[in-house]
């Protein structure tokens, strides 16, 4: 496994890979690997000749009061994890390498970047789609692997890839959870012991809601009101949103049908956790 920091060196490597007609699986990350990241790498390893993982804490997707400075950085540990997953190349650029002086171009997927998490994180998805566009152009992958935990991010990136004719397939991999159900996230390490104990109630609420839906209650308002009160009764988390949405368009639905999702964001002090559950109702 090699860690490459410059775009030019990576491009030289890609020339050799492409000349051998080898397929490239790409996993974009901000590092601080957990089992969710490792499962993306495993999927990429299974499907492709070459696996590239990027580690870049992207400044443009953090708001001014968010955790950019505090975000965990642990390249040496991440390298060990990636090596174990048989990753071929880690792309680990500096901010200067990615955003040269006078960077003026941003990629914006309209409408769906403004709902759900976009309401409380106004420029977040523009930062995400900008860096992901750049990383696709830099790493030239055949397939890119993303996690279902960031469901809105996944739909936005899929939309961007379709709308801008990027030549890459996208695979969305299932959420990986802790034993108690909490969705794995690099930000879980911010939680106090008390909040860490309370946080699994998010997934418990989603699972119960899914049961209620499958048992015949397809009224979004009643389901969401149950989810909200269950979270309030079992934790000190402050709800940012709970929504029933169409899983492909992210648009709210009043009657649950088709490929649907309940998505939520809850704040435990400064730590904002997101989670979701998918279901398909005929
Ligand atoms: O999901 C993430 O870790 C980031 O948003 C991504 C896709 C690597 C872009 O910085």
PDB file of C-alpha atoms and ligand atoms in Angstrom:
ATOM      1  CA  UNK A   1       0.000   0.000   0.000  1.00  0.00           C
ATOM      2  CA  UNK A   2       1.236   3.480  -0.851  1.00  0.00           C
ATOM      3  CA  UNK A   3       0.231   6.822   0.601  1.00  0.00           C
ATOM      4  CA  UNK A   4       0.315   9.476  -2.125  1.00  0.00           C
ATOM      5  CA  UNK A   5       0.000  13.155  -1.323  1.00  0.00           C
ATOM      6  CA  UNK A   6       0.281  14.896  -4.672  1.00  0.00           C
ATOM      7  CA  UNK A   7      -2.173  14.883  -7.567  1.00  0.00           C
ATOM      8  CA  UNK A   8       0.669  14.610 -10.098  1.00  0.00           C
ATOM      9  CA  UNK A   9       2.120  11.487  -8.452  1.00  0.00           C
ATOM     10  CA  UNK A  10      -1.336   9.917  -8.288  1.00  0.00           C
ATOM     11  CA  UNK A  11      -1.926  10.718 -11.972  1.00  0.00           C
ATOM     12  CA  UNK A  12       1.383   8.975 -12.879  1.00  0.00           C
ATOM     13  CA  UNK A  13       0.228   5.905 -10.964  1.00  0.00           C
ATOM     14  CA  UNK A  14      -3.213   6.010 -12.622  1.00  0.00           C
ATOM     15  CA  UNK A  15      -1.623   6.034 -16.072  1.00  0.00           C
ATOM     16  CA  UNK A  16      -0.001   2.668 -15.328  1.00  0.00           C
ATOM     17  CA  UNK A  17      -3.221   1.267 -13.800  1.00  0.00           C
ATOM     18  CA  UNK A  18      -5.314   2.391 -16.777  1.00  0.00           C
ATOM     19  CA  UNK A  19      -2.766   1.014 -19.276  1.00  0.00           C
ATOM     20  CA  UNK A  20      -3.354  -2.414 -17.712  1.00  0.00           C
ATOM     21  CA  UNK A  21      -7.139  -1.985 -17.988  1.00  0.00           C
ATOM     22  CA  UNK A  22      -7.475  -2.462 -14.228  1.00  0.00           C
ATOM     23  CA  UNK A  23     -10.704  -1.344 -12.575  1.00  0.00           C
ATOM     24  CA  UNK A  24     -10.589   1.197  -9.756  1.00  0.00           C
ATOM     25  CA  UNK A  25     -12.862   1.195  -6.707  1.00  0.00           C
ATOM     26  CA  UNK A  26     -12.772   4.484  -4.823  1.00  0.00           C
ATOM     27  CA  UNK A  27     -13.768   5.229  -1.217  1.00  0.00           C
ATOM     28  CA  UNK A  28     -13.809   8.951  -0.351  1.00  0.00           C
ATOM     29  CA  UNK A  29     -13.364   9.562   3.391  1.00  0.00           C
ATOM     30  CA  UNK A  30     -12.330  12.158   5.930  1.00  0.00           C
ATOM     31  CA  UNK A  31     -10.337   9.525   7.855  1.00  0.00           C
ATOM     32  CA  UNK A  32     -10.757   8.484  11.521  1.00  0.00           C
ATOM     33  CA  UNK A  33     -11.791   5.072  10.236  1.00  0.00           C
ATOM     34  CA  UNK A  34     -14.448   2.958  11.913  1.00  0.00           C
ATOM     35  CA  UNK A  35     -16.107  -0.262  10.820  1.00  0.00           C
ATOM     36  CA  UNK A  36     -18.393   1.636   8.430  1.00  0.00           C
ATOM     37  CA  UNK A  37     -15.363   2.853   6.444  1.00  0.00           C
ATOM     38  CA  UNK A  38     -13.805  -0.606   6.555  1.00  0.00           C
ATOM     39  CA  UNK A  39     -16.943  -2.178   5.079  1.00  0.00           C
ATOM     40  CA  UNK A  40     -16.773   0.314   2.158  1.00  0.00           C
ATOM     41  CA  UNK A  41     -13.135  -0.691   1.588  1.00  0.00           C
ATOM     42  CA  UNK A  42     -14.068  -4.382   1.747  1.00  0.00           C
ATOM     43  CA  UNK A  43     -16.789  -3.879  -0.873  1.00  0.00           C
ATOM     44  CA  UNK A  44     -14.357  -1.977  -3.096  1.00  0.00           C
ATOM     45  CA  UNK A  45     -11.712  -4.697  -2.612  1.00  0.00           C
ATOM     46  CA  UNK A  46     -14.181  -7.433  -3.551  1.00  0.00           C
ATOM     47  CA  UNK A  47     -15.331  -5.713  -6.760  1.00  0.00           C
ATOM     48  CA  UNK A  48     -12.179  -4.114  -8.215  1.00  0.00           C
ATOM     49  CA  UNK A  49      -8.548  -4.663  -9.245  1.00  0.00           C
ATOM     50  CA  UNK A  50      -7.326  -1.524  -7.488  1.00  0.00           C
ATOM     51  CA  UNK A  51      -8.715   0.210  -4.367  1.00  0.00           C
ATOM     52  CA  UNK A  52      -8.057   3.892  -3.722  1.00  0.00           C
ATOM     53  CA  UNK A  53      -9.142   5.534  -0.456  1.00  0.00           C
ATOM     54  CA  UNK A  54      -8.913   9.290  -0.027  1.00  0.00           C
ATOM     55  CA  UNK A  55      -8.414  10.863   3.385  1.00  0.00           C
ATOM     56  CA  UNK A  56      -9.139  14.568   3.344  1.00  0.00           C
ATOM     57  CA  UNK A  57     -10.881  16.608   6.027  1.00  0.00           C
ATOM     58  CA  UNK A  58     -12.568  18.929   3.584  1.00  0.00           C
ATOM     59  CA  UNK A  59     -12.731  22.502   4.963  1.00  0.00           C
ATOM     60  CA  UNK A  60     -15.436  23.667   2.527  1.00  0.00           C
ATOM     61  CA  UNK A  61     -18.089  21.323   3.939  1.00  0.00           C
ATOM     62  CA  UNK A  62     -17.803  22.645   7.514  1.00  0.00           C
ATOM     63  CA  UNK A  63     -19.729  25.689   8.717  1.00  0.00           C
ATOM     64  CA  UNK A  64     -17.877  28.460  10.601  1.00  0.00           C
ATOM     65  CA  UNK A  65     -19.080  27.175  13.986  1.00  0.00           C
ATOM     66  CA  UNK A  66     -18.634  23.478  13.194  1.00  0.00           C
ATOM     67  CA  UNK A  67     -15.955  20.978  14.168  1.00  0.00           C
ATOM     68  CA  UNK A  68     -13.368  21.331  11.361  1.00  0.00           C
ATOM     69  CA  UNK A  69     -10.468  21.962  13.777  1.00  0.00           C
ATOM     70  CA  UNK A  70     -11.614  19.323  16.223  1.00  0.00           C
ATOM     71  CA  UNK A  71     -12.388  16.617  13.623  1.00  0.00           C
ATOM     72  CA  UNK A  72     -10.298  13.526  14.511  1.00  0.00           C
ATOM     73  CA  UNK A  73      -7.125  13.117  12.437  1.00  0.00           C
ATOM     74  CA  UNK A  74      -5.161   9.883  12.808  1.00  0.00           C
ATOM     75  CA  UNK A  75      -3.348   9.108   9.556  1.00  0.00           C
ATOM     76  CA  UNK A  76      -0.919   6.550  11.037  1.00  0.00           C
ATOM     77  CA  UNK A  77      -3.733   4.485  12.567  1.00  0.00           C
ATOM     78  CA  UNK A  78      -5.835   4.846   9.406  1.00  0.00           C
ATOM     79  CA  UNK A  79      -2.929   3.589   7.302  1.00  0.00           C
ATOM     80  CA  UNK A  80      -2.763   0.425   9.420  1.00  0.00           C
ATOM     81  CA  UNK A  81      -6.519  -0.181   9.035  1.00  0.00           C
ATOM     82  CA  UNK A  82      -6.388   0.402   5.279  1.00  0.00           C
ATOM     83  CA  UNK A  83      -3.390  -1.908   4.870  1.00  0.00           C
ATOM     84  CA  UNK A  84      -5.333  -4.655   6.637  1.00  0.00           C
ATOM     85  CA  UNK A  85      -8.190  -4.168   4.149  1.00  0.00           C
ATOM     86  CA  UNK A  86      -5.680  -4.548   1.280  1.00  0.00           C
ATOM     87  CA  UNK A  87      -6.164  -1.016   0.001  1.00  0.00           C
ATOM     88  CA  UNK A  88      -3.663  -0.230  -2.774  1.00  0.00           C
ATOM     89  CA  UNK A  89      -3.429   3.549  -2.528  1.00  0.00           C
ATOM     90  CA  UNK A  90      -4.299   6.116   0.114  1.00  0.00           C
ATOM     91  CA  UNK A  91      -4.657   9.558  -1.403  1.00  0.00           C
ATOM     92  CA  UNK A  92      -3.837  11.985   1.413  1.00  0.00           C
ATOM     93  CA  UNK A  93      -3.525  15.502   0.008  1.00  0.00           C
ATOM     94  CA  UNK A  94      -3.060  18.737   1.922  1.00  0.00           C
ATOM     95  CA  UNK A  95      -5.711  21.476   1.728  1.00  0.00           C
ATOM     96  CA  UNK A  96      -3.278  23.486  -0.431  1.00  0.00           C
ATOM     97  CA  UNK A  97      -2.940  20.618  -2.903  1.00  0.00           C
ATOM     98  CA  UNK A  98      -6.729  20.436  -3.293  1.00  0.00           C
ATOM     99  CA  UNK A  99      -7.741  24.086  -3.098  1.00  0.00           C
ATOM    100  CA  UNK A 100      -5.035  26.025  -4.903  1.00  0.00           C
ATOM    101  CA  UNK A 101      -4.968  29.800  -4.470  1.00  0.00           C
ATOM    102  CA  UNK A 102      -7.885  31.413  -6.263  1.00  0.00           C
ATOM    103  CA  UNK A 103     -10.185  28.397  -6.162  1.00  0.00           C
ATOM    104  CA  UNK A 104     -13.427  29.868  -7.480  1.00  0.00           C
ATOM    105  CA  UNK A 105     -15.507  26.922  -8.651  1.00  0.00           C
ATOM    106  CA  UNK A 106     -18.176  25.186  -6.585  1.00  0.00           C
ATOM    107  CA  UNK A 107     -20.652  22.473  -7.517  1.00  0.00           C
ATOM    108  CA  UNK A 108     -24.175  22.926  -6.250  1.00  0.00           C
ATOM    109  CA  UNK A 109     -27.025  20.414  -6.508  1.00  0.00           C
ATOM    110  CA  UNK A 110     -30.080  22.629  -6.088  1.00  0.00           C
ATOM    111  CA  UNK A 111     -33.227  21.912  -4.011  1.00  0.00           C
ATOM    112  CA  UNK A 112     -32.224  18.624  -2.366  1.00  0.00           C
ATOM    113  CA  UNK A 113     -29.136  20.226  -0.795  1.00  0.00           C
ATOM    114  CA  UNK A 114     -31.412  22.648   1.074  1.00  0.00           C
ATOM    115  CA  UNK A 115     -33.701  20.128   2.829  1.00  0.00           C
ATOM    116  CA  UNK A 116     -33.105  17.918   5.903  1.00  0.00           C
ATOM    117  CA  UNK A 117     -29.460  18.492   7.036  1.00  0.00           C
ATOM    118  CA  UNK A 118     -29.153  21.321   4.498  1.00  0.00           C
ATOM    119  CA  UNK A 119     -31.496  23.456   6.617  1.00  0.00           C
ATOM    120  CA  UNK A 120     -29.150  23.615   9.587  1.00  0.00           C
ATOM    121  CA  UNK A 121     -25.927  23.240   7.537  1.00  0.00           C
ATOM    122  CA  UNK A 122     -26.488  25.800   4.734  1.00  0.00           C
ATOM    123  CA  UNK A 123     -23.312  25.319   2.615  1.00  0.00           C
ATOM    124  CA  UNK A 124     -22.424  21.820   3.709  1.00  0.00           C
ATOM    125  CA  UNK A 125     -23.562  19.903   0.629  1.00  0.00           C
ATOM    126  CA  UNK A 126     -22.009  22.408  -1.765  1.00  0.00           C
ATOM    127  CA  UNK A 127     -18.688  21.654  -0.034  1.00  0.00           C
ATOM    128  CA  UNK A 128     -19.361  17.911  -0.328  1.00  0.00           C
ATOM    129  CA  UNK A 129     -20.324  17.960  -4.022  1.00  0.00           C
ATOM    130  CA  UNK A 130     -17.370  20.222  -4.842  1.00  0.00           C
ATOM    131  CA  UNK A 131     -14.804  17.961  -3.166  1.00  0.00           C
ATOM    132  CA  UNK A 132     -16.402  14.763  -4.482  1.00  0.00           C
ATOM    133  CA  UNK A 133     -16.358  16.154  -8.058  1.00  0.00           C
ATOM    134  CA  UNK A 134     -12.693  16.999  -7.647  1.00  0.00           C
ATOM    135  CA  UNK A 135     -11.899  13.595  -6.152  1.00  0.00           C
ATOM    136  CA  UNK A 136     -13.692  11.778  -8.985  1.00  0.00           C
ATOM    137  CA  UNK A 137     -11.669  13.769 -11.522  1.00  0.00           C
ATOM    138  CA  UNK A 138      -8.456  13.166  -9.597  1.00  0.00           C
ATOM    139  CA  UNK A 139      -8.872   9.413  -8.935  1.00  0.00           C
ATOM    140  CA  UNK A 140     -10.776   8.426 -12.145  1.00  0.00           C
ATOM    141  CA  UNK A 141     -12.648   5.528 -10.512  1.00  0.00           C
ATOM    142  CA  UNK A 142     -14.961   2.979 -12.123  1.00  0.00           C
ATOM    143  CA  UNK A 143     -17.019   2.618  -8.956  1.00  0.00           C
ATOM    144  CA  UNK A 144     -17.332   4.911  -5.930  1.00  0.00           C
ATOM    145  CA  UNK A 145     -18.498   3.525  -2.566  1.00  0.00           C
ATOM    146  CA  UNK A 146     -20.637   5.569  -0.156  1.00  0.00           C
ATOM    147  CA  UNK A 147     -22.436   4.737   3.088  1.00  0.00           C
ATOM    148  CA  UNK A 148     -26.209   4.684   3.547  1.00  0.00           C
ATOM    149  CA  UNK A 149     -25.781   6.437   6.902  1.00  0.00           C
ATOM    150  CA  UNK A 150     -25.252   9.703   5.029  1.00  0.00           C
ATOM    151  CA  UNK A 151     -28.425   9.053   3.038  1.00  0.00           C
ATOM    152  CA  UNK A 152     -28.918  12.632   1.887  1.00  0.00           C
ATOM    153  CA  UNK A 153     -25.287  12.925   0.821  1.00  0.00           C
ATOM    154  CA  UNK A 154     -25.654   9.685  -1.175  1.00  0.00           C
ATOM    155  CA  UNK A 155     -28.777  10.909  -3.036  1.00  0.00           C
ATOM    156  CA  UNK A 156     -27.173  14.305  -3.742  1.00  0.00           C
ATOM    157  CA  UNK A 157     -23.971  12.726  -5.088  1.00  0.00           C
ATOM    158  CA  UNK A 158     -25.942  10.252  -7.223  1.00  0.00           C
ATOM    159  CA  UNK A 159     -27.929  13.185  -8.635  1.00  0.00           C
ATOM    160  CA  UNK A 160     -24.765  15.158  -9.365  1.00  0.00           C
ATOM    161  CA  UNK A 161     -23.135  12.165 -11.091  1.00  0.00           C
ATOM    162  CA  UNK A 162     -26.234  11.706 -13.258  1.00  0.00           C
ATOM    163  CA  UNK A 163     -26.791  15.406 -14.006  1.00  0.00           C
ATOM    164  CA  UNK A 164     -23.143  16.163 -14.826  1.00  0.00           C
ATOM    165  CA  UNK A 165     -22.506  12.883 -16.696  1.00  0.00           C
ATOM    166  CA  UNK A 166     -19.635  11.760 -14.501  1.00  0.00           C
ATOM    167  CA  UNK A 167     -18.388   8.414 -15.750  1.00  0.00           C
ATOM    168  CA  UNK A 168     -18.553   6.527 -12.459  1.00  0.00           C
ATOM    169  CA  UNK A 169     -20.929   3.971 -10.939  1.00  0.00           C
ATOM    170  CA  UNK A 170     -22.028   4.458  -7.337  1.00  0.00           C
ATOM    171  CA  UNK A 171     -22.582   1.741  -4.771  1.00  0.00           C
ATOM    172  CA  UNK A 172     -24.346   2.580  -1.536  1.00  0.00           C
ATOM    173  CA  UNK A 173     -23.370   0.215   1.291  1.00  0.00           C
ATOM    174  CA  UNK A 174     -25.548  -0.543   4.355  1.00  0.00           C
ATOM    175  CA  UNK A 175     -25.155   1.267   7.679  1.00  0.00           C
ATOM    176  CA  UNK A 176     -22.761  -0.431  10.094  1.00  0.00           C
ATOM    177  CA  UNK A 177     -23.893  -0.226  13.703  1.00  0.00           C
ATOM    178  CA  UNK A 178     -22.450  -0.678  17.184  1.00  0.00           C
ATOM    179  CA  UNK A 179     -23.805  -3.662  19.149  1.00  0.00           C
ATOM    180  CA  UNK A 180     -26.405  -1.400  20.789  1.00  0.00           C
ATOM    181  CA  UNK A 181     -27.600  -0.087  17.418  1.00  0.00           C
ATOM    182  CA  UNK A 182     -25.868   3.304  17.305  1.00  0.00           C
ATOM    183  CA  UNK A 183     -24.799   4.021  13.711  1.00  0.00           C
ATOM    184  CA  UNK A 184     -21.000   4.141  13.445  1.00  0.00           C
ATOM    185  CA  UNK A 185     -19.657   7.661  12.989  1.00  0.00           C
ATOM    186  CA  UNK A 186     -16.316   9.349  13.567  1.00  0.00           C
ATOM    187  CA  UNK A 187     -18.274  11.933  15.588  1.00  0.00           C
ATOM    188  CA  UNK A 188     -19.508   9.347  18.152  1.00  0.00           C
ATOM    189  CA  UNK A 189     -16.181   9.870  19.939  1.00  0.00           C
ATOM    190  CA  UNK A 190     -17.350  13.389  20.888  1.00  0.00           C
ATOM    191  CA  UNK A 191     -20.258  12.031  22.977  1.00  0.00           C
ATOM    192  CA  UNK A 192     -20.109  12.171  26.773  1.00  0.00           C
ATOM    193  CA  UNK A 193     -20.673   8.862  28.572  1.00  0.00           C
ATOM    194  CA  UNK A 194     -24.263   9.886  29.380  1.00  0.00           C
ATOM    195  CA  UNK A 195     -25.057  10.874  25.796  1.00  0.00           C
ATOM    196  CA  UNK A 196     -23.361   7.768  24.429  1.00  0.00           C
ATOM    197  CA  UNK A 197     -25.715   5.709  26.610  1.00  0.00           C
ATOM    198  CA  UNK A 198     -28.752   7.645  25.389  1.00  0.00           C
ATOM    199  CA  UNK A 199     -27.850   7.756  21.686  1.00  0.00           C
ATOM    200  CA  UNK A 200     -28.964   4.184  20.765  1.00  0.00           C
ATOM    201  CA  UNK A 201     -32.555   5.338  21.351  1.00  0.00           C
ATOM    202  CA  UNK A 202     -32.409   6.945  17.886  1.00  0.00           C
ATOM    203  CA  UNK A 203     -32.140   3.616  16.099  1.00  0.00           C
ATOM    204  CA  UNK A 204     -34.510   1.941  18.581  1.00  0.00           C
ATOM    205  CA  UNK A 205     -37.119   4.575  17.698  1.00  0.00           C
ATOM    206  CA  UNK A 206     -36.531   4.072  13.961  1.00  0.00           C
ATOM    207  CA  UNK A 207     -36.859   0.284  14.299  1.00  0.00           C
ATOM    208  CA  UNK A 208     -40.097   0.594  16.298  1.00  0.00           C
ATOM    209  CA  UNK A 209     -41.458   3.059  13.754  1.00  0.00           C
ATOM    210  CA  UNK A 210     -40.687   0.647  10.928  1.00  0.00           C
ATOM    211  CA  UNK A 211     -42.615  -2.074  12.802  1.00  0.00           C
ATOM    212  CA  UNK A 212     -45.590   0.269  13.177  1.00  0.00           C
ATOM    213  CA  UNK A 213     -45.479   1.109   9.468  1.00  0.00           C
ATOM    214  CA  UNK A 214     -45.239  -2.528   8.395  1.00  0.00           C
ATOM    215  CA  UNK A 215     -48.186  -3.258  10.715  1.00  0.00           C
ATOM    216  CA  UNK A 216     -50.286  -0.806   8.709  1.00  0.00           C
ATOM    217  CA  UNK A 217     -49.834   2.716  10.124  1.00  0.00           C
ATOM    218  CA  UNK A 218     -48.668   4.622   7.039  1.00  0.00           C
ATOM    219  CA  UNK A 219     -49.562   8.099   8.285  1.00  0.00           C
ATOM    220  CA  UNK A 220     -46.267  10.021   8.391  1.00  0.00           C
ATOM    221  CA  UNK A 221     -47.515  12.603  10.895  1.00  0.00           C
ATOM    222  CA  UNK A 222     -48.516  10.009  13.448  1.00  0.00           C
ATOM    223  CA  UNK A 223     -45.306   7.975  12.963  1.00  0.00           C
ATOM    224  CA  UNK A 224     -43.074  11.046  13.253  1.00  0.00           C
ATOM    225  CA  UNK A 225     -44.861  12.310  16.322  1.00  0.00           C
ATOM    226  CA  UNK A 226     -44.310   8.893  17.973  1.00  0.00           C
ATOM    227  CA  UNK A 227     -40.601   8.902  16.998  1.00  0.00           C
ATOM    228  CA  UNK A 228     -40.116  12.430  18.364  1.00  0.00           C
ATOM    229  CA  UNK A 229     -41.787  11.690  21.687  1.00  0.00           C
ATOM    230  CA  UNK A 230     -39.902   8.425  22.088  1.00  0.00           C
ATOM    231  CA  UNK A 231     -36.581  10.236  21.575  1.00  0.00           C
ATOM    232  CA  UNK A 232     -37.609  13.013  23.974  1.00  0.00           C
ATOM    233  CA  UNK A 233     -38.731  10.486  26.612  1.00  0.00           C
ATOM    234  CA  UNK A 234     -35.558   8.418  26.407  1.00  0.00           C
ATOM    235  CA  UNK A 235     -32.795  10.960  25.900  1.00  0.00           C
ATOM    236  CA  UNK A 236     -31.735  14.537  26.444  1.00  0.00           C
ATOM    237  CA  UNK A 237     -31.074  14.927  22.693  1.00  0.00           C
ATOM    238  CA  UNK A 238     -32.538  17.963  20.907  1.00  0.00           C
ATOM    239  CA  UNK A 239     -34.284  16.978  17.700  1.00  0.00           C
ATOM    240  CA  UNK A 240     -33.148  18.883  14.600  1.00  0.00           C
ATOM    241  CA  UNK A 241     -35.566  16.996  12.330  1.00  0.00           C
ATOM    242  CA  UNK A 242     -37.441  13.732  11.905  1.00  0.00           C
ATOM    243  CA  UNK A 243     -38.910  13.235   8.431  1.00  0.00           C
ATOM    244  CA  UNK A 244     -40.649  10.607   6.337  1.00  0.00           C
ATOM    245  CA  UNK A 245     -39.310  11.012   2.828  1.00  0.00           C
ATOM    246  CA  UNK A 246     -39.212   9.344  -0.543  1.00  0.00           C
ATOM    247  CA  UNK A 247     -35.882   7.485  -0.486  1.00  0.00           C
ATOM    248  CA  UNK A 248     -34.942   8.502  -4.033  1.00  0.00           C
ATOM    249  CA  UNK A 249     -36.077  12.138  -4.155  1.00  0.00           C
ATOM    250  CA  UNK A 250     -35.798  13.096  -0.442  1.00  0.00           C
ATOM    251  CA  UNK A 251     -39.189  14.812  -0.731  1.00  0.00           C
ATOM    252  CA  UNK A 252     -41.490  14.574   2.326  1.00  0.00           C
ATOM    253  CA  UNK A 253     -44.415  12.165   2.023  1.00  0.00           C
ATOM    254  CA  UNK A 254     -47.618  12.344   4.042  1.00  0.00           C
ATOM    255  CA  UNK A 255     -48.659   8.757   3.317  1.00  0.00           C
ATOM    256  CA  UNK A 256     -45.823   6.211   3.471  1.00  0.00           C
ATOM    257  CA  UNK A 257     -45.539   4.116   0.337  1.00  0.00           C
ATOM    258  CA  UNK A 258     -42.959   2.895  -2.201  1.00  0.00           C
ATOM    259  CA  UNK A 259     -39.253   3.226  -1.376  1.00  0.00           C
ATOM    260  CA  UNK A 260     -39.413   5.390   1.693  1.00  0.00           C
ATOM    261  CA  UNK A 261     -37.173   6.387   4.561  1.00  0.00           C
ATOM    262  CA  UNK A 262     -37.430   7.904   7.998  1.00  0.00           C
ATOM    263  CA  UNK A 263     -34.447  10.184   8.479  1.00  0.00           C
ATOM    264  CA  UNK A 264     -33.507  12.101  11.594  1.00  0.00           C
ATOM    265  CA  UNK A 265     -30.887  14.375  13.087  1.00  0.00           C
ATOM    266  CA  UNK A 266     -30.554  14.847  16.837  1.00  0.00           C
ATOM    267  CA  UNK A 267     -28.128  17.032  18.738  1.00  0.00           C
ATOM    268  CA  UNK A 268     -26.419  15.909  21.920  1.00  0.00           C
ATOM    269  CA  UNK A 269     -24.835  19.207  23.026  1.00  0.00           C
ATOM    270  CA  UNK A 270     -22.645  20.146  20.061  1.00  0.00           C
ATOM    271  CA  UNK A 271     -22.631  16.655  18.545  1.00  0.00           C
ATOM    272  CA  UNK A 272     -25.199  16.228  15.829  1.00  0.00           C
ATOM    273  CA  UNK A 273     -26.045  12.589  15.061  1.00  0.00           C
ATOM    274  CA  UNK A 274     -27.914  11.443  11.964  1.00  0.00           C
ATOM    275  CA  UNK A 275     -29.567   8.116  11.247  1.00  0.00           C
ATOM    276  CA  UNK A 276     -32.200   6.636   8.955  1.00  0.00           C
ATOM    277  CA  UNK A 277     -34.155   3.507   8.173  1.00  0.00           C
ATOM    278  CA  UNK A 278     -35.314   2.345   4.763  1.00  0.00           C
ATOM    279  CA  UNK A 279     -38.357   0.330   3.793  1.00  0.00           C
ATOM    280  CA  UNK A 280     -40.269  -0.609   0.688  1.00  0.00           C
ATOM    281  CA  UNK A 281     -44.067  -0.592   0.854  1.00  0.00           C
ATOM    282  CA  UNK A 282     -45.952  -1.913  -2.167  1.00  0.00           C
TER     283      UNK A 282
HETATM  284  O1  LIG B   1     -18.856  11.312   4.003  1.00  0.00           O
HETATM  285  C1  LIG B   1     -17.741  11.867   4.119  1.00  0.00           C
HETATM  286  O2  LIG B   1     -16.855  11.411   4.850  1.00  0.00           O
HETATM  287  C2  LIG B   1     -17.469  13.153   3.346  1.00  0.00           C
HETATM  288  O3  LIG B   1     -18.602  13.946   3.268  1.00  0.00           O
HETATM  289  C3  LIG B   1     -16.875  12.900   1.950  1.00  0.00           C
HETATM  290  C4  LIG B   1     -17.832  12.161   1.041  1.00  0.00           C
HETATM  291  C5  LIG B   1     -15.578  12.113   2.085  1.00  0.00           C
HETATM  292  C6  LIG B   1     -16.545  14.248   1.287  1.00  0.00           C
HETATM  293  O4  LIG B   1     -15.631  14.968   2.026  1.00  0.00           O
END
